[in-house]
PDB file of C-alpha atoms in Angstrom:
ATOM      1  CA  MET A 814       5.948  -3.101 -12.702  1.00 73.00           C
ATOM      2  CA  ASN A 815       7.017   0.455 -13.447  1.00 86.00           C
ATOM      3  CA  GLY A 816       6.310   3.771 -11.832  1.00 96.00           C
ATOM      4  CA  PHE A 817       7.179   6.567  -9.443  1.00 98.00           C
ATOM      5  CA  GLY A 818       5.548   7.243  -6.102  1.00 98.00           C
ATOM      6  CA  ILE A 819       5.662   9.485  -3.037  1.00 98.00           C
ATOM      7  CA  THR A 820       5.050   8.226   0.491  1.00 98.00           C
ATOM      8  CA  SER A 821       4.995   9.843   3.920  1.00 98.00           C
ATOM      9  CA  THR A 822       5.691   6.535   5.681  1.00 97.00           C
ATOM     10  CA  ALA A 823       8.726   4.218   5.798  1.00 97.00           C
ATOM     11  CA  ILE A 824       9.518   2.543   2.470  1.00 98.00           C
ATOM     12  CA  ASP A 825       9.140  -1.250   2.608  1.00 97.00           C
ATOM     13  CA  LEU A 826      12.190  -2.409   0.656  1.00 97.00           C
ATOM     14  CA  GLN A 827      11.029  -6.014   0.440  1.00 97.00           C
ATOM     15  CA  VAL A 828       7.746  -5.021  -1.179  1.00 97.00           C
ATOM     16  CA  PHE A 829       9.616  -2.595  -3.432  1.00 97.00           C
ATOM     17  CA  ARG A 830      11.969  -5.353  -4.632  1.00 97.00           C
ATOM     18  CA  GLN A 831       9.052  -7.669  -5.402  1.00 96.00           C
ATOM     19  CA  GLN A 832       7.742  -5.126  -7.917  1.00 96.00           C
ATOM     20  CA  LEU A 833      10.943  -5.456  -9.946  1.00 97.00           C
ATOM     21  CA  LEU A 834      10.950  -9.237 -10.346  1.00 97.00           C
ATOM     22  CA  ASP A 835      10.642 -10.609 -13.871  1.00 97.00           C
ATOM     23  CA  ILE A 836      11.748 -14.002 -15.149  1.00 98.00           C
ATOM     24  CA  SER A 837      13.415 -12.406 -18.178  1.00 98.00           C
ATOM     25  CA  CYS A 838      15.735 -10.361 -15.917  1.00 98.00           C
ATOM     26  CA  GLY A 839      19.166 -11.489 -14.769  1.00 98.00           C
ATOM     27  CA  ALA A 840      20.160  -8.210 -13.126  1.00 98.00           C
ATOM     28  CA  CYS A 841      18.648  -5.894 -10.541  1.00 98.00           C
ATOM     29  CA  VAL A 842      20.271  -2.625  -9.465  1.00 98.00           C
ATOM     30  CA  GLN A 843      18.841  -0.771  -6.482  1.00 98.00           C
ATOM     31  CA  PHE A 844      19.923   2.631  -5.174  1.00 98.00           C
ATOM     32  CA  GLU A 845      18.941   3.852  -1.710  1.00 98.00           C
ATOM     33  CA  GLY A 846      19.421   7.441  -0.580  1.00 98.00           C
ATOM     34  CA  TRP A 847      19.816   7.593   3.227  1.00 97.00           C
ATOM     35  CA  VAL A 848      19.520  10.443   5.710  1.00 97.00           C
ATOM     36  CA  ARG A 849      23.078  11.197   6.861  1.00 96.00           C
ATOM     37  CA  ASP A 850      24.259  13.061   9.927  1.00 96.00           C
ATOM     38  CA  HIS A 851      26.297  15.793   8.245  1.00 95.00           C
ATOM     39  CA  ASN A 852      26.316  18.196   5.333  1.00 92.00           C
ATOM     40  CA  GLU A 853      28.979  20.742   4.428  1.00 89.00           C
ATOM     41  CA  GLY A 854      30.598  20.669   7.850  1.00 91.00           C
ATOM     42  CA  GLN A 855      27.364  20.901   9.813  1.00 93.00           C
ATOM     43  CA  ARG A 856      25.907  18.233  12.074  1.00 95.00           C
ATOM     44  CA  VAL A 857      22.462  17.249  10.800  1.00 97.00           C
ATOM     45  CA  LEU A 858      19.924  15.871  13.281  1.00 97.00           C
ATOM     46  CA  ARG A 859      16.997  15.200  10.944  1.00 97.00           C
ATOM     47  CA  LEU A 860      15.486  16.177   7.600  1.00 96.00           C
ATOM     48  CA  GLU A 861      12.189  17.298   6.222  1.00 97.00           C
ATOM     49  CA  TYR A 862      11.147  16.843   2.596  1.00 97.00           C
ATOM     50  CA  GLU A 863       8.480  19.048   1.082  1.00 97.00           C
ATOM     51  CA  VAL A 864       7.000  17.579  -2.083  1.00 98.00           C
ATOM     52  CA  TYR A 865       4.614  19.094  -4.571  1.00 97.00           C
ATOM     53  CA  GLU A 866       3.068  15.727  -5.215  1.00 97.00           C
ATOM     54  CA  PRO A 867       0.932  16.238  -8.364  1.00 96.00           C
ATOM     55  CA  LEU A 868       3.886  17.387 -10.411  1.00 96.00           C
ATOM     56  CA  ALA A 869       6.522  15.230  -8.680  1.00 97.00           C
ATOM     57  CA  VAL A 870       4.571  12.082  -9.570  1.00 97.00           C
ATOM     58  CA  LYS A 871       3.958  13.246 -13.135  1.00 96.00           C
ATOM     59  CA  GLU A 872       7.600  14.222 -13.725  1.00 96.00           C
ATOM     60  CA  GLY A 873       8.891  11.136 -11.858  1.00 97.00           C
ATOM     61  CA  ASN A 874       6.897   8.848 -14.128  1.00 98.00           C
ATOM     62  CA  ARG A 875       8.224  10.763 -17.124  1.00 97.00           C
ATOM     63  CA  ILE A 876      11.803  10.082 -15.941  1.00 98.00           C
ATOM     64  CA  ILE A 877      11.008   6.369 -15.494  1.00 98.00           C
ATOM     65  CA  ARG A 878       9.582   6.175 -19.041  1.00 98.00           C
ATOM     66  CA  GLU A 879      12.660   7.967 -20.396  1.00 98.00           C
ATOM     67  CA  ALA A 880      14.974   5.476 -18.653  1.00 98.00           C
ATOM     68  CA  ILE A 881      13.060   2.489 -20.053  1.00 98.00           C
ATOM     69  CA  GLY A 882      13.084   3.987 -23.552  1.00 98.00           C
ATOM     70  CA  LYS A 883      16.735   5.007 -23.415  1.00 98.00           C
ATOM     71  CA  TYR A 884      18.241   1.851 -21.885  1.00 98.00           C
ATOM     72  CA  GLY A 885      15.675  -0.856 -22.759  1.00 97.00           C
ATOM     73  CA  VAL A 886      15.343  -2.137 -19.189  1.00 98.00           C
ATOM     74  CA  ILE A 887      12.326  -4.290 -18.297  1.00 98.00           C
ATOM     75  CA  ASN A 888      11.213  -2.787 -14.983  1.00 98.00           C
ATOM     76  CA  ALA A 889      12.005   0.520 -13.258  1.00 98.00           C
ATOM     77  CA  CYS A 890      10.458   1.940 -10.080  1.00 98.00           C
ATOM     78  CA  ALA A 891      11.240   4.710  -7.622  1.00 98.00           C
ATOM     79  CA  ILE A 892       9.723   5.973  -4.371  1.00 98.00           C
ATOM     80  CA  HIS A 893      10.568   9.242  -2.591  1.00 98.00           C
ATOM     81  CA  ARG A 894       9.653  10.123   0.982  1.00 98.00           C
ATOM     82  CA  SER A 895       7.917  13.265   2.141  1.00 98.00           C
ATOM     83  CA  GLY A 896       7.761  14.811   5.602  1.00 98.00           C
ATOM     84  CA  LEU A 897      10.064  14.515   8.614  1.00 97.00           C
ATOM     85  CA  MET A 898      12.784  11.855   8.581  1.00 97.00           C
ATOM     86  CA  GLU A 899      15.326  10.608  11.105  1.00 97.00           C
ATOM     87  CA  LEU A 900      18.968   9.642  10.484  1.00 98.00           C
ATOM     88  CA  SER A 901      19.573   6.458   8.457  1.00 97.00           C
ATOM     89  CA  GLU A 902      16.013   6.322   7.127  1.00 98.00           C
ATOM     90  CA  VAL A 903      15.635   5.628   3.403  1.00 98.00           C
ATOM     91  CA  ALA A 904      14.713   8.922   1.723  1.00 98.00           C
ATOM     92  CA  VAL A 905      14.563   7.566  -1.809  1.00 98.00           C
ATOM     93  CA  VAL A 906      14.843   4.201  -3.503  1.00 98.00           C
ATOM     94  CA  VAL A 907      15.334   3.497  -7.207  1.00 98.00           C
ATOM     95  CA  GLY A 908      15.216  -0.027  -8.608  1.00 98.00           C
ATOM     96  CA  VAL A 909      15.821  -1.312 -12.122  1.00 98.00           C
ATOM     97  CA  ALA A 910      15.641  -4.847 -13.497  1.00 98.00           C
ATOM     98  CA  SER A 911      16.959  -5.946 -16.888  1.00 98.00           C
ATOM     99  CA  PRO A 912      18.342  -9.017 -18.659  1.00 98.00           C
ATOM    100  CA  HIS A 913      21.938  -7.834 -18.085  1.00 98.00           C
ATOM    101  CA  ARG A 914      23.639  -5.569 -15.531  1.00 98.00           C
ATOM    102  CA  GLY A 915      25.073  -2.842 -17.782  1.00 98.00           C
ATOM    103  CA  GLU A 916      21.804  -1.230 -18.763  1.00 98.00           C
ATOM    104  CA  ALA A 917      20.421  -1.697 -15.230  1.00 98.00           C
ATOM    105  CA  PHE A 918      23.307   0.307 -13.717  1.00 98.00           C
ATOM    106  CA  ASP A 919      22.970   2.996 -16.395  1.00 98.00           C
ATOM    107  CA  ALA A 920      19.196   3.330 -16.052  1.00 98.00           C
ATOM    108  CA  CYS A 921      19.346   3.448 -12.247  1.00 98.00           C
ATOM    109  CA  ARG A 922      21.962   6.215 -12.390  1.00 98.00           C
ATOM    110  CA  TYR A 923      19.911   8.128 -14.950  1.00 98.00           C
ATOM    111  CA  ILE A 924      16.758   7.987 -12.813  1.00 98.00           C
ATOM    112  CA  ILE A 925      18.359   9.218  -9.570  1.00 98.00           C
ATOM    113  CA  ASP A 926      20.385  11.925 -11.337  1.00 97.00           C
ATOM    114  CA  GLN A 927      17.325  13.266 -13.174  1.00 97.00           C
ATOM    115  CA  ALA A 928      15.135  13.001 -10.066  1.00 97.00           C
ATOM    116  CA  LYS A 929      17.542  15.219  -8.129  1.00 94.00           C
ATOM    117  CA  VAL A 930      17.356  18.062 -10.628  1.00 92.00           C
ATOM    118  CA  ARG A 931      13.821  17.807 -12.035  1.00 93.00           C
ATOM    119  CA  LEU A 932      11.411  16.842  -9.262  1.00 95.00           C
ATOM    120  CA  PRO A 933       9.691  19.558  -7.188  1.00 95.00           C
ATOM    121  CA  ILE A 934      11.085  18.259  -3.893  1.00 96.00           C
ATOM    122  CA  TRP A 935      12.864  20.372  -1.272  1.00 96.00           C
ATOM    123  CA  LYS A 936      14.968  19.357   1.704  1.00 96.00           C
ATOM    124  CA  LYS A 937      15.128  21.188   4.998  1.00 96.00           C
ATOM    125  CA  GLU A 938      17.982  20.209   7.279  1.00 96.00           C
ATOM    126  CA  TYR A 939      17.703  20.552  11.055  1.00 97.00           C
ATOM    127  CA  TYR A 940      21.058  21.202  12.720  1.00 96.00           C
ATOM    128  CA  GLU A 941      22.485  21.003  16.223  1.00 92.00           C
ATOM    129  CA  GLY A 942      21.581  24.139  18.123  1.00 89.00           C
ATOM    130  CA  GLY A 943      18.038  24.367  16.739  1.00 92.00           C
ATOM    131  CA  ARG A 944      18.809  25.998  13.381  1.00 94.00           C
ATOM    132  CA  ALA A 945      17.102  24.725  10.209  1.00 95.00           C
ATOM    133  CA  GLU A 946      17.736  25.578   6.545  1.00 93.00           C
ATOM    134  CA  TRP A 947      16.381  24.722   3.121  1.00 93.00           C
ATOM    135  CA  VAL A 948      19.175  23.122   1.130  1.00 91.00           C
ATOM    136  CA  ASN A 949      20.012  24.486  -2.283  1.00 76.00           C
ATOM    137  CA  CYS A 950      20.876  21.191  -3.830  1.00 48.00           C
ATOM    138  CA  GLN A 951      21.615  22.063  -7.436  1.00 46.00           C
ATOM    139  CA  ARG A 952      25.185  21.164  -6.561  1.00 44.00           C
ATOM    140  CA  CYS A 953      24.036  17.931  -4.898  1.00 41.00           C
ATOM    141  CA  ALA A 954      23.195  16.501  -8.305  1.00 41.00           C
ATOM    142  CA  HIS A 955      26.929  15.938  -8.658  1.00 42.00           C
ATOM    143  CA  SER A 956      27.605  14.392  -5.243  1.00 41.00           C
ATOM    144  CA  ALA A 957      25.809  11.867  -3.059  1.00 39.00           C
TER     145      ALA A 957
ATOM    146  CA  MET B 469      -5.372  34.746  -0.754  1.00 46.00           C
ATOM    147  CA  THR B 470      -5.425  38.383  -1.700  1.00 48.00           C
ATOM    148  CA  GLY B 471      -5.919  40.202  -4.995  1.00 54.00           C
ATOM    149  CA  LYS B 472      -2.891  42.440  -5.206  1.00 62.00           C
ATOM    150  CA  LYS B 473      -2.376  44.846  -8.051  1.00 57.00           C
ATOM    151  CA  LEU B 474       1.004  44.965  -9.721  1.00 58.00           C
ATOM    152  CA  LYS B 475       2.181  47.680 -12.046  1.00 53.00           C
ATOM    153  CA  CYS B 476       1.553  47.215 -15.762  1.00 49.00           C
ATOM    154  CA  THR B 477       4.650  46.359 -17.741  1.00 51.00           C
ATOM    155  CA  GLY B 478       3.540  47.415 -21.216  1.00 52.00           C
ATOM    156  CA  TRP B 479       1.321  49.821 -23.098  1.00 54.00           C
ATOM    157  CA  GLY B 480      -2.102  48.590 -24.095  1.00 56.00           C
ATOM    158  CA  VAL B 481      -1.810  45.349 -22.122  1.00 66.00           C
ATOM    159  CA  ASP B 482      -4.852  44.550 -20.024  1.00 77.00           C
ATOM    160  CA  PRO B 483      -3.996  43.239 -16.590  1.00 90.00           C
ATOM    161  CA  MET B 484      -5.129  39.674 -15.925  1.00 94.00           C
ATOM    162  CA  LYS B 485      -5.666  37.662 -12.782  1.00 95.00           C
ATOM    163  CA  ILE B 486      -3.132  34.933 -12.154  1.00 97.00           C
ATOM    164  CA  LYS B 487      -2.781  32.632  -9.164  1.00 97.00           C
ATOM    165  CA  VAL B 488       0.802  32.341  -7.961  1.00 97.00           C
ATOM    166  CA  SER B 489       1.956  29.521  -5.670  1.00 97.00           C
ATOM    167  CA  TYR B 490       5.204  29.449  -3.702  1.00 96.00           C
ATOM    168  CA  PHE B 491       6.944  26.427  -2.213  1.00 95.00           C
ATOM    169  CA  ALA B 492       9.507  25.704   0.515  1.00 94.00           C
ATOM    170  CA  ALA B 493      11.989  28.614   0.795  1.00 93.00           C
ATOM    171  CA  PHE B 494       9.894  30.719  -1.585  1.00 94.00           C
ATOM    172  CA  ARG B 495       6.811  30.307   0.617  1.00 95.00           C
ATOM    173  CA  GLU B 496       8.792  31.454   3.643  1.00 93.00           C
ATOM    174  CA  ALA B 497      10.296  34.373   1.706  1.00 92.00           C
ATOM    175  CA  ALA B 498       6.909  35.490   0.352  1.00 95.00           C
ATOM    176  CA  GLY B 499       5.135  34.893   3.660  1.00 96.00           C
ATOM    177  CA  THR B 500       2.323  33.065   1.869  1.00 97.00           C
ATOM    178  CA  GLY B 501       1.752  29.817  -0.018  1.00 97.00           C
ATOM    179  CA  SER B 502      -0.331  31.397  -2.746  1.00 98.00           C
ATOM    180  CA  GLU B 503      -1.911  34.640  -3.823  1.00 97.00           C
ATOM    181  CA  ILE B 504      -3.920  36.014  -6.721  1.00 97.00           C
ATOM    182  CA  LEU B 505      -2.210  38.840  -8.556  1.00 96.00           C
ATOM    183  CA  GLU B 506      -3.482  41.276 -11.107  1.00 96.00           C
ATOM    184  CA  THR B 507      -0.618  41.659 -13.533  1.00 95.00           C
ATOM    185  CA  ALA B 508       0.329  42.590 -17.073  1.00 92.00           C
ATOM    186  CA  ALA B 509       3.328  40.233 -17.033  1.00 96.00           C
ATOM    187  CA  SER B 510       3.320  38.147 -20.187  1.00 95.00           C
ATOM    188  CA  THR B 511       5.808  35.467 -19.095  1.00 96.00           C
ATOM    189  CA  PRO B 512       6.690  33.631 -15.851  1.00 96.00           C
ATOM    190  CA  ALA B 513      10.053  35.450 -15.891  1.00 95.00           C
ATOM    191  CA  GLU B 514       8.328  38.852 -15.877  1.00 96.00           C
ATOM    192  CA  LEU B 515       5.862  37.680 -13.261  1.00 96.00           C
ATOM    193  CA  PHE B 516       8.635  36.446 -10.955  1.00 95.00           C
ATOM    194  CA  SER B 517      10.349  39.849 -11.183  1.00 94.00           C
ATOM    195  CA  GLU B 518       7.094  41.474 -10.119  1.00 95.00           C
ATOM    196  CA  CYS B 519       6.650  38.997  -7.269  1.00 96.00           C
ATOM    197  CA  ALA B 520      10.218  39.695  -6.111  1.00 94.00           C
ATOM    198  CA  ALA B 521       9.403  43.418  -6.081  1.00 95.00           C
ATOM    199  CA  LEU B 522       6.333  42.649  -3.974  1.00 96.00           C
ATOM    200  CA  HIS B 523       8.237  40.289  -1.651  1.00 96.00           C
ATOM    201  CA  PRO B 524      11.867  41.519  -1.527  1.00 94.00           C
ATOM    202  CA  ALA B 525      13.135  38.342   0.206  1.00 92.00           C
ATOM    203  CA  LEU B 526      12.489  36.517  -3.096  1.00 91.00           C
ATOM    204  CA  GLN B 527      15.247  38.623  -4.664  1.00 86.00           C
ATOM    205  CA  ASN B 528      17.802  36.380  -2.923  1.00 81.00           C
ATOM    206  CA  TYR B 529      16.878  33.633  -5.375  1.00 78.00           C
ATOM    207  CA  SER B 530      17.918  33.839  -8.996  1.00 63.00           C
ATOM    208  CA  SER B 531      17.199  30.455 -10.512  1.00 64.00           C
ATOM    209  CA  SER B 532      14.510  27.862 -10.061  1.00 76.00           C
ATOM    210  CA  LEU B 533      11.963  25.825 -11.970  1.00 88.00           C
ATOM    211  CA  VAL B 534       8.535  27.084 -12.955  1.00 94.00           C
ATOM    212  CA  ALA B 535       5.282  25.325 -13.823  1.00 96.00           C
ATOM    213  CA  ILE B 536       2.017  26.547 -15.287  1.00 97.00           C
ATOM    214  CA  ASN B 537      -1.188  24.651 -14.476  1.00 97.00           C
ATOM    215  CA  ASP B 538       0.799  21.653 -13.159  1.00 94.00           C
ATOM    216  CA  GLU B 539       3.046  21.318 -16.225  1.00 93.00           C
ATOM    217  CA  MET B 540       6.725  22.239 -16.143  1.00 92.00           C
ATOM    218  CA  SER B 541       7.179  25.396 -18.197  1.00 95.00           C
ATOM    219  CA  ALA B 542       9.772  27.582 -19.854  1.00 96.00           C
ATOM    220  CA  TRP B 543      10.448  30.959 -18.242  1.00 95.00           C
ATOM    221  CA  GLU B 544       9.479  32.666 -21.522  1.00 96.00           C
ATOM    222  CA  ALA B 545       6.146  30.836 -21.974  1.00 97.00           C
ATOM    223  CA  THR B 546       3.063  32.990 -22.570  1.00 97.00           C
ATOM    224  CA  LEU B 547       0.766  33.530 -19.603  1.00 97.00           C
ATOM    225  CA  GLY B 548      -3.014  33.492 -19.939  1.00 95.00           C
ATOM    226  CA  GLU B 549      -5.909  34.735 -17.828  1.00 94.00           C
ATOM    227  CA  HIS B 550      -6.525  32.533 -14.758  1.00 94.00           C
ATOM    228  CA  ASP B 551      -3.343  30.510 -15.228  1.00 96.00           C
ATOM    229  CA  GLU B 552      -1.855  29.101 -12.037  1.00 97.00           C
ATOM    230  CA  VAL B 553       1.883  29.726 -11.925  1.00 97.00           C
ATOM    231  CA  LEU B 554       4.004  27.621  -9.561  1.00 97.00           C
ATOM    232  CA  PHE B 555       7.390  29.045  -8.595  1.00 95.00           C
ATOM    233  CA  PHE B 556       9.832  26.411  -7.365  1.00 94.00           C
ATOM    234  CA  PRO B 557      13.033  27.237  -5.489  1.00 92.00           C
ATOM    235  CA  PRO B 558      16.125  25.154  -6.373  1.00 91.00           C
ATOM    236  CA  VAL B 559      15.078  21.540  -5.880  1.00 92.00           C
ATOM    237  CA  ALA B 560      16.835  19.117  -3.543  1.00 90.00           C
ATOM    238  CA  GLY B 561      15.334  15.667  -3.792  1.00 88.00           C
ATOM    239  CA  GLY B 562      17.199  12.418  -3.145  1.00 88.00           C
TER     240      GLY B 562
END
């Protein structure tokens, strides 16, 4: 199964993995983006994602189709969270299944890299001391 | 939503009504999620300049994505009457 989705509740990774299974596939690559406790020297307590869902889903599915067309993988899926999230929660998951591992790694990398720069999703970080800021993450496309 | 009038940017151009939506940092900078503007701007780039004049806090942002009627758009696309223009601050998914 292929596709991109947004959810405001915890991502069920077992269910997600099931969607990727295909008897023609010998490789599955899965990327998880987690909520970490720091960013640029500041201690992060939690995150909030704002998503403009109509366009995020449309553009996310476009990225998935591009990855399948470009790398010839069999299945590709991704889910992104919206709303408030606590440390260590899974903010995004990308999964790709293909006959061999090379194209699965490449397609998975393509999907997460494109998602970071093309989807209308914004992250607000809540810091120690009560301050909160929207993150300008154009630079984040090049880090984790 | 309010119907605010913006200055005309060209001779002989009839102002048109356009709905503008702001997200995340833009919404906080503009103090509203959406508004209807009467404008002679012919492109999203011109319209954003007018919005930044109306809401000076938007001037802190120079680059972002833009969509028209729920399709990603170029900054130099042509605007039409009753278009909905979505201004996106720098995105930060993942």
